[in-house]
Tab-separated table of C-alpha atoms and ligand atoms in Angstrom:
chain	number	residue	atom	x	y	z
A	1	MET	CA	27.067	20.021	-20.057
A	2	SER	CA	25.208	22.451	-21.824
A	3	ARG	CA	22.575	20.283	-23.419
A	4	PRO	CA	18.908	20.322	-22.142
A	5	ILE	CA	18.033	16.775	-20.135
A	6	CYS	CA	14.992	15.083	-21.482
A	7	ILE	CA	13.039	13.620	-19.029
A	8	VAL	CA	9.969	11.251	-20.352
A	9	GLY	CA	7.221	11.247	-18.262
A	10	THR	CA	5.966	14.027	-15.930
A	11	GLY	CA	4.344	12.085	-12.941
A	12	TYR	CA	5.509	11.900	-9.538
A	13	VAL	CA	8.951	11.011	-10.307
A	14	GLY	CA	9.119	12.935	-13.790
A	15	MET	CA	8.247	16.267	-11.850
A	16	ALA	CA	10.617	15.916	-9.233
A	17	SER	CA	13.325	14.837	-11.513
A	18	MET	CA	12.483	17.941	-13.466
A	19	LEU	CA	12.397	20.349	-11.026
A	20	GLY	CA	15.211	18.847	-8.524
A	21	LEU	CA	17.509	19.257	-11.740
A	22	ALA	CA	16.391	22.609	-12.462
A	23	ASP	CA	17.244	23.367	-8.936
A	24	LEU	CA	20.569	21.944	-9.464
A	25	GLY	CA	21.360	24.438	-12.915
A	26	TRP	CA	20.565	22.225	-15.421
A	27	LYS	CA	17.958	23.057	-18.306
A	28	VAL	CA	15.551	20.250	-18.663
A	29	HIS	CA	12.620	19.354	-21.103
A	30	GLY	CA	9.592	17.370	-20.109
A	31	TYR	CA	7.872	15.359	-22.304
A	32	ASP	CA	4.477	13.309	-21.552
A	33	ILE	CA	2.202	11.248	-23.664
A	34	VAL	CA	-1.070	13.063	-22.423
A	35	PRO	CA	-0.930	16.308	-24.225
A	36	GLU	CA	-3.292	17.900	-21.730
A	37	ARG	CA	-0.985	17.300	-19.000
A	38	VAL	CA	1.857	18.807	-21.306
A	39	ASP	CA	-0.698	21.693	-21.803
A	40	ARG	CA	-1.345	22.548	-17.929
A	41	LEU	CA	2.374	21.979	-17.143
A	42	ARG	CA	3.222	24.876	-19.666
A	43	ARG	CA	0.572	26.876	-17.868
A	44	GLY	CA	2.006	25.987	-14.603
A	45	ILE	CA	-0.601	23.761	-13.062
A	46	PRO	CA	0.636	20.999	-11.289
A	47	PRO	CA	-0.962	17.421	-12.284
A	48	TYR	CA	-1.289	16.535	-8.673
A	49	ARG	CA	-0.957	17.967	-5.154
A	50	GLU	CA	2.897	17.942	-3.859
A	51	PRO	CA	4.348	20.104	-1.244
A	52	LYS	CA	6.462	23.333	-2.869
A	53	LEU	CA	5.619	21.900	-6.197
A	54	PRO	CA	3.497	24.874	-7.663
A	55	GLU	CA	6.014	27.525	-6.317
A	56	LEU	CA	8.817	25.726	-7.725
A	57	LEU	CA	7.065	24.936	-11.207
A	58	GLN	CA	6.508	28.327	-11.546
A	59	HIS	CA	9.934	29.538	-10.311
A	60	HIS	CA	11.384	27.565	-13.001
A	61	ILE	CA	9.207	28.203	-16.094
A	62	GLU	CA	9.685	31.816	-15.267
A	63	HIS	CA	13.234	31.651	-15.575
A	64	ARG	CA	13.226	29.247	-18.477
A	65	ASN	CA	14.911	26.578	-16.573
A	66	VAL	CA	12.025	24.068	-17.752
A	67	HIS	CA	10.136	23.527	-20.731
A	68	PHE	CA	7.026	21.162	-21.586
A	69	PHE	CA	6.630	19.556	-24.867
A	70	ASP	CA	4.045	17.140	-26.438
A	71	SER	CA	6.414	15.883	-29.414
A	72	ILE	CA	9.085	13.476	-28.331
A	73	GLU	CA	11.327	14.653	-31.230
A	74	GLU	CA	11.315	18.236	-29.952
A	75	ALA	CA	11.585	17.383	-26.378
A	76	ALA	CA	14.536	14.811	-26.746
A	77	SER	CA	16.782	15.420	-30.052
A	78	GLY	CA	19.045	18.070	-28.521
A	79	SER	CA	19.484	15.716	-24.898
A	80	GLN	CA	22.601	13.699	-24.329
A	81	VAL	CA	20.878	12.588	-21.041
A	82	VAL	CA	17.401	11.212	-21.252
A	83	ILE	CA	15.556	10.083	-18.249
A	84	ILE	CA	12.388	7.361	-18.256
A	85	ALA	CA	10.161	7.750	-15.672
A	86	VAL	CA	7.101	6.231	-16.751
A	87	GLY	CA	4.632	4.264	-14.728
A	88	THR	CA	5.317	0.299	-14.329
A	89	PRO	CA	1.975	-0.917	-12.696
A	90	SER	CA	0.873	-4.347	-11.555
A	91	ARG	CA	-0.768	-6.860	-13.567
A	92	ASP	CA	-3.177	-9.118	-11.913
A	93	ASP	CA	-0.609	-12.142	-11.676
A	94	GLY	CA	1.508	-9.841	-9.555
A	95	SER	CA	4.002	-8.892	-12.430
A	96	ALA	CA	5.013	-5.750	-13.354
A	97	ASP	CA	3.396	-4.247	-16.823
A	98	LEU	CA	6.442	-2.642	-18.710
A	99	SER	CA	4.577	-1.636	-21.733
A	100	ALA	CA	4.752	2.043	-20.895
A	101	VAL	CA	8.595	1.373	-20.474
A	102	ARG	CA	8.795	-0.238	-23.542
A	103	ALA	CA	6.707	2.164	-25.778
A	104	ALA	CA	9.111	5.089	-24.506
A	105	VAL	CA	12.180	3.224	-25.570
A	106	GLU	CA	10.571	2.385	-28.898
A	107	MET	CA	9.530	5.889	-28.976
A	108	LEU	CA	13.131	7.305	-28.392
A	109	ALA	CA	14.319	5.011	-31.278
A	110	HIS	CA	12.761	6.872	-33.593
A	111	VAL	CA	14.276	10.522	-32.410
A	112	GLN	CA	17.136	11.785	-34.204
A	113	PHE	CA	19.662	12.636	-31.610
A	114	ALA	CA	22.245	15.296	-32.197
A	115	THR	CA	24.757	13.201	-30.131
A	116	TRP	CA	25.148	9.631	-28.940
A	117	PRO	CA	22.692	9.609	-25.969
A	118	THR	CA	22.691	8.087	-22.609
A	119	ILE	CA	19.032	6.579	-21.991
A	120	VAL	CA	18.543	6.408	-17.953
A	121	LEU	CA	15.647	4.126	-16.815
A	122	ARG	CA	14.639	5.479	-13.504
A	123	SER	CA	11.078	3.632	-13.474
A	124	THR	CA	11.007	0.771	-10.909
A	125	VAL	CA	11.502	-2.277	-12.875
A	126	PRO	CA	12.094	-5.911	-12.144
A	127	PRO	CA	15.763	-7.392	-12.130
A	128	GLY	CA	16.654	-8.158	-16.014
A	129	THR	CA	14.323	-5.586	-17.421
A	130	THR	CA	17.255	-3.101	-18.489
A	131	ASP	CA	19.380	-5.639	-19.674
A	132	SER	CA	16.454	-6.987	-21.724
A	133	LEU	CA	15.750	-3.858	-23.333
A	134	SER	CA	19.212	-2.979	-24.279
A	135	ALA	CA	19.357	-4.723	-27.290
A	136	LEU	CA	16.702	-1.928	-28.542
A	137	VAL	CA	18.941	1.080	-27.705
A	138	ALA	CA	22.436	-0.304	-28.558
A	139	PRO	CA	22.174	0.775	-32.268
A	140	TRP	CA	21.761	4.382	-31.130
A	141	GLY	CA	22.468	4.638	-27.481
A	142	ASN	CA	23.504	3.362	-23.959
A	143	LEU	CA	20.847	2.074	-21.716
A	144	ILE	CA	21.673	2.601	-17.993
A	145	TYR	CA	19.327	1.907	-14.795
A	146	ALA	CA	19.213	4.670	-12.060
A	147	PRO	CA	16.318	3.870	-9.268
A	148	GLU	CA	14.570	6.778	-7.487
A	149	PHE	CA	13.962	6.313	-3.962
A	150	LEU	CA	11.497	9.737	-3.145
A	151	ARG	CA	8.782	9.606	-1.252
A	152	GLU	CA	5.574	11.534	-2.339
A	153	GLY	CA	4.770	14.437	-0.027
A	154	SER	CA	8.340	15.312	0.041
A	155	ALA	CA	9.277	14.192	-3.734
A	156	VAL	CA	11.352	17.047	-4.557
A	157	HIS	CA	13.389	17.524	-1.111
A	158	ASP	CA	13.868	13.897	-1.452
A	159	PHE	CA	15.545	13.775	-5.172
A	160	LEU	CA	17.703	16.806	-4.109
A	161	ASN	CA	18.669	14.929	-0.580
A	162	PRO	CA	19.107	10.856	-1.457
A	163	ASP	CA	20.957	8.649	0.944
A	164	ARG	CA	22.467	7.426	-2.260
A	165	ILE	CA	22.879	7.604	-6.000
A	166	VAL	CA	22.667	4.086	-7.329
A	167	VAL	CA	23.607	3.649	-11.097
A	168	GLY	CA	23.944	0.447	-12.968
A	169	SER	CA	25.364	0.501	-16.146
A	170	ALA	CA	27.248	-2.198	-18.437
A	171	THR	CA	30.640	-0.326	-18.072
A	172	PRO	CA	31.496	2.396	-15.458
A	173	ALA	CA	32.246	4.743	-18.223
A	174	GLU	CA	28.581	4.559	-19.748
A	175	ALA	CA	27.523	6.071	-15.959
A	176	VAL	CA	29.558	8.954	-15.908
A	177	PRO	CA	27.067	11.536	-17.726
A	178	TYR	CA	24.047	10.776	-15.734
A	179	VAL	CA	26.342	10.847	-12.446
A	180	THR	CA	27.838	14.425	-13.491
A	181	LEU	CA	24.205	15.749	-13.444
A	182	LEU	CA	23.928	14.965	-9.602
A	183	GLU	CA	27.739	15.764	-8.662
A	184	ARG	CA	26.524	18.754	-6.453
A	185	LEU	CA	24.577	16.729	-4.176
A	186	GLN	CA	27.891	15.215	-2.949
A	187	LYS	CA	26.217	11.870	-2.044
A	188	PRO	CA	27.746	8.399	-2.140
A	189	VAL	CA	27.414	6.764	-5.533
A	190	VAL	CA	27.029	2.846	-5.916
A	191	PHE	CA	28.201	1.923	-9.105
A	192	THR	CA	27.193	-1.652	-10.071
A	193	SER	CA	25.410	-3.849	-12.749
A	194	ARG	CA	22.208	-2.683	-13.938
A	195	SER	CA	20.512	-6.042	-12.466
A	196	ASN	CA	22.011	-5.206	-9.077
A	197	ALA	CA	20.614	-1.667	-9.447
A	198	GLU	CA	17.127	-2.958	-10.343
A	199	LEU	CA	17.388	-5.595	-7.426
A	200	ILE	CA	18.391	-2.851	-4.794
A	201	LYS	CA	15.341	-0.631	-5.777
A	202	CYS	CA	12.588	-3.020	-5.455
A	203	CYS	CA	14.193	-5.227	-2.553
A	204	SER	CA	14.748	-1.672	-0.961
A	205	ASN	CA	11.026	-1.494	-0.901
A	206	ALA	CA	10.416	-4.794	0.312
A	207	TYR	CA	12.158	-4.190	3.088
A	208	LEU	CA	10.393	-0.961	3.846
A	209	ALA	CA	7.028	-2.866	3.650
A	210	LEU	CA	8.314	-5.695	5.411
A	211	LYS	CA	9.175	-2.895	8.606
A	212	ILE	CA	5.583	-1.807	8.262
A	213	SER	CA	4.038	-5.479	7.889
A	214	PHE	CA	6.222	-6.410	11.009
A	215	ALA	CA	5.106	-3.225	13.131
A	216	ASN	CA	1.498	-4.348	12.026
A	217	GLU	CA	1.772	-7.900	13.420
A	218	VAL	CA	3.443	-6.484	16.648
A	219	ALA	CA	0.821	-4.308	16.856
A	220	ASN	CA	-1.784	-7.004	16.287
A	221	LEU	CA	-0.107	-8.893	19.473
A	222	CYS	CA	-0.240	-5.743	21.334
A	223	GLY	CA	-3.981	-5.575	20.740
A	224	ALA	CA	-4.552	-8.965	21.399
A	225	PHE	CA	-2.583	-8.954	24.567
A	226	GLY	CA	-3.742	-5.621	25.967
A	227	ALA	CA	-0.600	-3.890	25.454
A	228	THR	CA	0.650	-0.748	24.320
A	229	SER	CA	1.967	-0.846	20.612
A	230	ASP	CA	3.267	2.871	20.903
A	231	ASP	CA	5.550	1.970	23.646
A	232	VAL	CA	6.299	-1.462	22.117
A	233	LEU	CA	7.559	-0.307	18.850
A	234	ARG	CA	9.214	2.718	20.250
A	235	GLY	CA	11.154	0.911	22.214
A	236	ILE	CA	11.970	-1.539	19.526
A	237	GLY	CA	13.014	1.447	17.095
A	238	TYR	CA	15.533	2.852	19.357
A	239	ASP	CA	17.817	0.097	18.876
A	240	GLN	CA	20.160	1.628	16.125
A	241	ARG	CA	20.355	-1.902	14.187
A	242	ILE	CA	16.546	-1.778	13.750
A	243	GLY	CA	15.750	2.323	13.644
A	244	PRO	CA	12.287	3.955	14.279
A	245	HIS	CA	11.328	4.556	10.631
A	246	PHE	CA	8.545	2.682	9.184
A	247	LEU	CA	7.810	0.972	12.531
A	248	ARG	CA	4.422	2.499	12.518
A	249	PRO	CA	0.819	0.306	12.934
A	250	GLY	CA	-1.950	1.038	10.942
A	251	ILE	CA	-4.399	0.196	8.406
A	252	GLY	CA	-1.476	-1.333	5.730
A	253	PHE	CA	0.224	0.045	3.287
A	254	GLY	CA	-1.230	1.274	0.208
A	255	GLY	CA	-0.021	3.448	-2.633
A	256	PRO	CA	1.626	3.202	-6.146
A	257	CYS	CA	4.880	1.619	-5.212
A	258	PHE	CA	5.067	-0.724	-1.893
A	259	GLU	CA	2.386	-3.514	-2.801
A	260	LYS	CA	3.291	-3.707	-6.568
A	261	ASP	CA	7.020	-3.761	-5.880
A	262	VAL	CA	6.885	-6.434	-3.511
A	263	LYS	CA	4.216	-8.443	-5.877
A	264	SER	CA	7.055	-7.664	-8.498
A	265	VAL	CA	9.858	-9.361	-6.424
A	266	GLU	CA	7.652	-12.216	-5.312
A	267	PHE	CA	7.038	-12.920	-8.743
A	268	VAL	CA	10.531	-12.952	-9.824
A	269	SER	CA	11.283	-15.213	-6.883
A	270	ALA	CA	8.502	-17.636	-7.951
A	271	GLN	CA	9.989	-17.841	-11.246
A	272	TYR	CA	13.560	-18.980	-9.611
A	273	GLY	CA	11.570	-21.712	-7.819
A	274	LEU	CA	11.767	-19.623	-4.464
A	275	GLY	CA	9.057	-20.549	-2.844
A	276	GLU	CA	6.414	-18.492	-0.400
A	277	GLY	CA	8.755	-16.493	1.748
A	278	LEU	CA	9.166	-13.471	3.358
A	279	PHE	CA	7.927	-11.211	0.397
A	280	SER	CA	4.793	-13.688	0.415
A	281	ALA	CA	4.273	-13.158	4.149
A	282	THR	CA	4.708	-9.075	3.777
A	283	LEU	CA	1.896	-9.269	1.554
A	284	ARG	CA	-0.230	-11.589	3.588
A	285	VAL	CA	-0.055	-9.323	6.618
A	286	ASN	CA	-0.940	-6.354	4.525
A	287	GLU	CA	-3.970	-7.856	2.945
A	288	GLY	CA	-5.253	-8.687	6.173
A	289	GLN	CA	-4.900	-5.328	7.805
A	290	PRO	CA	-7.889	-3.361	6.311
A	291	GLY	CA	-9.904	-6.532	7.543
A	292	ARG	CA	-8.778	-6.150	11.026
A	293	VAL	CA	-9.484	-2.293	11.315
A	294	ILE	CA	-13.178	-3.193	9.987
A	295	ARG	CA	-13.534	-6.179	12.717
A	296	ILE	CA	-12.631	-3.749	15.098
A	297	LEU	CA	-15.415	-1.329	14.011
A	298	GLU	CA	-17.629	-4.037	14.303
A	299	GLU	CA	-16.825	-5.144	17.667
A	300	GLU	CA	-17.696	-1.683	18.967
A	301	ILE	CA	-20.858	-0.913	16.703
A	302	GLY	CA	-22.155	-4.630	15.182
A	303	SER	CA	-23.576	-4.724	11.796
A	304	PHE	CA	-23.082	-2.130	9.436
A	305	ALA	CA	-26.296	-2.240	7.737
A	306	GLY	CA	-28.205	1.134	7.737
A	307	THR	CA	-25.242	2.809	9.639
A	308	THR	CA	-23.600	6.016	8.802
A	309	ILE	CA	-19.741	5.992	9.127
A	310	GLY	CA	-17.678	9.079	9.134
A	311	VAL	CA	-14.039	8.789	7.220
A	312	TRP	CA	-11.076	10.838	7.936
A	313	GLY	CA	-8.672	10.284	5.304
A	314	LEU	CA	-8.601	8.546	1.857
A	315	ALA	CA	-5.419	9.285	0.477
A	316	PHE	CA	-2.543	6.779	1.105
A	317	LYS	CA	-0.877	8.676	2.818
A	318	ALA	CA	-0.682	12.110	4.379
A	319	ASN	CA	0.543	15.161	2.466
A	320	THR	CA	-0.616	13.554	-0.904
A	321	ASP	CA	-3.714	13.607	-2.593
A	322	ASP	CA	-2.600	10.151	-4.454
A	323	ILE	CA	-5.563	7.559	-3.896
A	324	ARG	CA	-4.007	5.037	-6.045
A	325	ASP	CA	-4.062	1.686	-4.497
A	326	SER	CA	-5.438	3.068	-1.317
A	327	LEU	CA	-5.931	0.770	1.533
A	328	ALA	CA	-8.635	3.560	2.765
A	329	LEU	CA	-10.519	2.832	-0.415
A	330	ARG	CA	-10.111	-0.767	0.242
A	331	ILE	CA	-12.082	-0.455	3.679
A	332	VAL	CA	-14.523	2.077	2.403
A	333	ASP	CA	-15.610	-0.182	-0.676
A	334	GLU	CA	-15.893	-3.219	2.057
A	335	LEU	CA	-18.095	-1.161	4.608
A	336	GLY	CA	-20.183	0.251	1.309
A	337	ARG	CA	-20.685	-3.841	0.347
A	338	ARG	CA	-21.700	-4.174	3.924
A	339	GLY	CA	-24.682	-1.989	4.190
A	340	ALA	CA	-22.828	1.528	5.431
A	341	LYS	CA	-23.107	4.790	4.002
A	342	MET	CA	-19.625	6.943	4.231
A	343	LEU	CA	-19.460	10.654	4.683
A	344	VAL	CA	-15.809	11.121	3.728
A	345	TYR	CA	-12.972	13.766	4.475
A	346	ASP	CA	-9.902	14.243	3.126
A	347	PRO	CA	-7.677	17.685	3.060
A	348	ALA	CA	-6.295	16.848	-0.509
A	349	VAL	CA	-8.554	14.442	-2.120
A	350	HIS	CA	-11.711	15.881	-3.921
A	351	VAL	CA	-12.901	13.262	-6.137
A	352	ALA	CA	-12.910	9.458	-5.745
A	353	PRO	CA	-15.089	6.582	-6.575
A	354	LEU	CA	-17.095	5.921	-3.353
A	355	PRO	CA	-19.963	3.445	-2.763
A	356	VAL	CA	-23.167	4.181	-3.646
A	357	GLY	CA	-25.139	6.620	-1.078
A	358	SER	CA	-21.359	7.601	0.197
A	359	ARG	CA	-19.967	10.982	-0.585
A	360	LEU	CA	-17.169	13.494	-0.107
A	361	VAL	CA	-17.981	16.265	2.407
A	362	THR	CA	-15.900	19.478	2.857
A	363	SER	CA	-15.014	19.444	6.810
A	364	ALA	CA	-13.647	16.907	9.071
A	365	LEU	CA	-16.551	18.137	11.101
A	366	GLU	CA	-19.020	17.602	9.099
A	367	ALA	CA	-17.802	13.706	8.016
A	368	ALA	CA	-17.901	13.369	11.856
A	369	ARG	CA	-21.730	13.651	12.008
A	370	ALA	CA	-22.497	9.983	11.684
A	371	ASP	CA	-22.793	6.815	13.931
A	372	ALA	CA	-18.973	5.964	14.251
A	373	LEU	CA	-15.792	8.093	13.031
A	374	LEU	CA	-13.075	5.737	11.306
A	375	VAL	CA	-9.414	7.392	10.505
A	376	LEU	CA	-7.781	6.232	7.809
A	377	THR	CA	-4.936	8.649	6.673
A	378	GLU	CA	-2.295	9.701	9.076
A	379	TRP	CA	-2.895	13.726	8.180
A	380	PRO	CA	-1.477	15.540	11.351
A	381	GLN	CA	-4.279	18.150	11.290
A	382	PHE	CA	-6.811	15.356	12.584
A	383	ALA	CA	-4.832	15.176	15.794
A	384	ARG	CA	-5.057	18.741	16.295
A	385	ILE	CA	-8.906	18.859	16.185
A	386	ASP	CA	-10.637	19.048	19.904
A	387	PRO	CA	-12.237	15.695	20.247
A	388	THR	CA	-15.171	18.062	22.072
A	389	ALA	CA	-16.014	19.593	18.848
A	390	TYR	CA	-16.878	16.302	17.473
A	391	ALA	CA	-17.784	13.917	20.225
A	392	SER	CA	-21.455	14.953	20.299
A	393	GLY	CA	-21.742	14.489	16.633
A	394	ILE	CA	-20.730	10.715	16.846
A	395	ALA	CA	-24.620	9.018	17.796
A	396	ARG	CA	-22.622	5.566	18.714
A	397	ARG	CA	-19.899	7.222	20.575
A	398	VAL	CA	-17.124	5.271	18.673
A	399	VAL	CA	-13.765	6.280	17.002
A	400	VAL	CA	-11.684	3.588	15.413
A	401	ASP	CA	-8.067	5.230	14.575
A	402	GLY	CA	-6.659	3.180	11.965
A	403	ARG	CA	-3.592	4.938	11.837
A	404	ASN	CA	-2.905	5.797	16.050
A	405	VAL	CA	-2.549	9.529	15.107
A	406	LEU	CA	-5.378	10.898	17.752
A	407	ASP	CA	-4.611	11.501	21.127
A	408	ALA	CA	-6.478	8.505	22.958
A	409	ASP	CA	-6.807	9.872	26.072
A	410	ARG	CA	-8.253	13.231	24.705
A	411	VAL	CA	-10.792	11.133	22.815
A	412	VAL	CA	-11.635	9.243	25.931
A	413	ALA	CA	-11.883	12.534	28.037
A	414	ALA	CA	-14.403	13.855	25.187
A	415	GLY	CA	-16.732	11.012	26.121
A	416	LEU	CA	-15.870	8.888	23.262
A	417	ILE	CA	-14.834	4.912	22.937
A	418	TYR	CA	-11.607	4.836	21.232
A	419	ARG	CA	-9.863	2.044	19.696
A	420	GLY	CA	-6.678	1.997	17.932
A	421	ILE	CA	-4.061	-0.300	16.358
A	422	GLY	CA	-2.518	-2.252	19.150
A	423	ARG	CA	-3.545	0.350	21.588
A	424	SER	CA	-5.075	-1.583	24.217
A	425	GLY	CA	-8.940	-1.019	25.031
A	426	PRO	CA	-10.895	-2.498	27.746
A	427	SER	CA	-11.989	-5.204	25.539
A	428	ALA	CA	-8.250	-5.907	24.894
A	429	THR	CA	-7.697	-6.258	28.593
A	430	GLU	CA	-10.492	-8.332	29.322
A	431	ARG	CA	-9.462	-10.793	26.998
A	432	ARG	CA	-6.243	-11.110	28.400
A	433	THR	CA	-7.747	-11.818	31.747
A	434	SER	CA	-10.071	-14.422	30.652
A	435	LEU	CA	-6.716	-15.900	28.919
A	436	ALA	CA	-4.922	-15.670	31.558
A	437	SER	CA	-7.509	-17.240	34.180
A	438	ALA	CA	-7.997	-19.819	31.553
A	439	LEU	CA	-4.113	-20.752	31.660
A	440	THR	CA	-3.973	-20.975	35.295
A	441	VAL	CA	-6.969	-23.242	35.862
B	501	NAD	N1	5.467	7.814	-6.899
B	501	NAD	C1	6.220	7.570	-5.884
B	501	NAD	O1	6.385	7.781	-5.056
B	501	NAD	C2	7.487	6.651	-6.721
B	501	NAD	C3	8.606	6.753	-6.017
B	501	NAD	C4	9.954	6.122	-6.508
B	501	NAD	C5	9.907	5.359	-7.850
B	501	NAD	N2	8.874	5.290	-8.733
B	501	NAD	C6	8.560	4.524	-10.023
B	501	NAD	O2	8.752	5.858	-11.014
B	501	NAD	C7	8.041	5.470	-11.958
B	501	NAD	C8	6.974	6.261	-12.085
B	501	NAD	O3	5.793	6.694	-10.990
B	501	NAD	P1	5.282	7.948	-10.886
B	501	NAD	O4	4.273	7.522	-9.587
B	501	NAD	O5	5.779	8.867	-11.255
B	501	NAD	O6	4.238	7.675	-12.071
B	501	NAD	P2	3.036	8.402	-12.609
B	501	NAD	O7	1.838	7.579	-13.344
B	501	NAD	O8	2.526	9.478	-11.657
B	501	NAD	O9	3.412	8.981	-13.777
B	501	NAD	C9	3.684	8.615	-14.988
B	501	NAD	C10	3.513	9.297	-16.131
B	501	NAD	O10	4.203	9.201	-17.644
B	501	NAD	C11	3.301	9.559	-18.541
B	501	NAD	N3	3.886	8.497	-19.370
B	501	NAD	C12	3.226	6.902	-19.760
B	501	NAD	N4	3.576	6.515	-20.956
B	501	NAD	C13	4.399	7.435	-21.367
B	501	NAD	C14	4.967	7.533	-22.501
B	501	NAD	N5	5.199	6.186	-23.430
B	501	NAD	N6	5.738	8.934	-22.645
B	501	NAD	C15	5.862	9.289	-22.011
B	501	NAD	N7	5.155	9.827	-20.925
B	501	NAD	C16	4.415	8.652	-20.531
B	501	NAD	C17	2.060	9.308	-17.807
B	501	NAD	O11	1.301	9.960	-18.914
B	501	NAD	C18	2.376	9.802	-16.577
B	501	NAD	O12	2.414	11.240	-16.581
B	501	NAD	C19	7.186	4.075	-11.462
B	501	NAD	O13	7.909	2.846	-12.061
B	501	NAD	C20	7.280	3.849	-9.797
B	501	NAD	O14	7.529	2.668	-9.442
B	501	NAD	C21	7.337	5.846	-7.891
C-alpha cells in the first residue's frame, strides 16, 4: 500500500500510532483540530512528555515519513486508511462524550477521497458506537473499530508490541486494509464484530481497574490487620492464574482512561438493567482510596489547618506529565480545602492548578522542607533519594507513602515515621492486638 495513512488526532494515541506506523515503514499524515499543535509538531516539538517521543519525531520528520496538516482535506484525501484517535472523555452522568468522534467522522464525510477509504475508529467508545456511526460513513467508505491498548509512559513501545490486535468490522474483508498495516508485528489478530471489539477494549480496562481496586481492598485489610500488603500481594500474584500485574496498592487509579472507561461500562450496564455490580464496586473502592490516604496523614499529624505538606508527584502515573483525572490532584485539592499549604514536586509536571498558597517547586528536597511528606506518584527516582537527605527538613517527622514506592526501613532508620498503604505501622499492630484481646474476652 503506497498511499499515506492518515491519523486524525495527534494526542497520546494518535502520536504513538503515527510514529509506530512510521517505524513499520509507512508514510503517515497527522491532522489535528488545534492548529498550534500542528505547528509545533511540524517543528518537531512533542505535545507532551513521553519517553522516546522527541527522538522518534525528529527522526521521522527528517526522513519525511511523517507530515502534519491543519487541513483535513490535505491530510486525508490521498489515504486509503484513516485512523481516528480523538478523545472520548466522561460526561457528568458517566456516559462517554462522543462529540469529538462524531465531529471527526462528519469532517471526513466532506473529504474528496481518491479511493474508497477504510475509516478505523481507535478511540475507546461504548459498545454500539461504531455501528451507530456506520450509516454516516456507508455512502463513501467502510467504518471499522480497532481499539488501542497502549500505556502512557511506554506508548510507542506498546503500539509496536501489542499482546493482540483486535479488529471489529462488518465483514472480515473490511478489516484487511487495516490489519495489513500491522502484519509485520506478527501478533495474534482477533477478527470480530464492531461491538465485540468495543466491549473487548472497555472490559479489558475495567478488569485492569478491578485488579487495582482489589489490590487496594487487600492492602486496606492488611493495614487494618497489621499485615504487610507487599508480601500478601506478591504471594497472590505468583499464582499464574492471577499474575502480578496491577496488583499494586496506592491512592487509586487516575488518568484519562480507567475511571472514564469503567464509568462508561457501568453506564451502559445500567441501561440494560444490570444493577450495581463489579463495575460499580471497582469505582466505589477507587473513590474511597484518596480519602484513606488523607486519613493516614491525619492520624499522624492531626488537623491540617496551618500545616505545610510536601508532596512528591502529581502525574497520574510515573513517566508521564499527564495530570488528567490524577487522584494526586484530588488529594492536593482536598488538603487545600482543609487548610494545608503544599510544596509540590513532580519531575515532569511544571504547570498544574493548585490550591491558593500552594506551589510547584523544582526539587524533591525543596518540597520535603515541610511538616510532613506525602508521596502521590510512583516515580522510581523518589526511592533513590537517601532519606537522611530529607529527614531533618520534615518538622513533624511524618512520611506517608501513597504509592508504597519508598524503602520503609530506610525511612524509619533516618528517624522518620513511615506509613504506607497496607504496610503495617505501629498503630495498625496496636489495633490488631487490642482487637485480638477484645475477641478473647
Ligand atoms: N491515553 C491513553 O493512554 C490511551 C490508551 C488507549 C486508548 N486511549 C483512548 O484513545 C482516545 C484518544 O486518547 P488520547 O489520550 O490520545 O487523547 P488526547 O486528548 O491526548 O488527544 C486527542 C487529540 O485529538 C484532537 N482532536 C479532538 N477533536 C478532533 C477533531 N475533530 N479532529 C482532529 N483532531 C481532534 C485533540 O486536539 C487532541 O490532540 C480516547 O478515546 C482514549 O480513551 C487512550
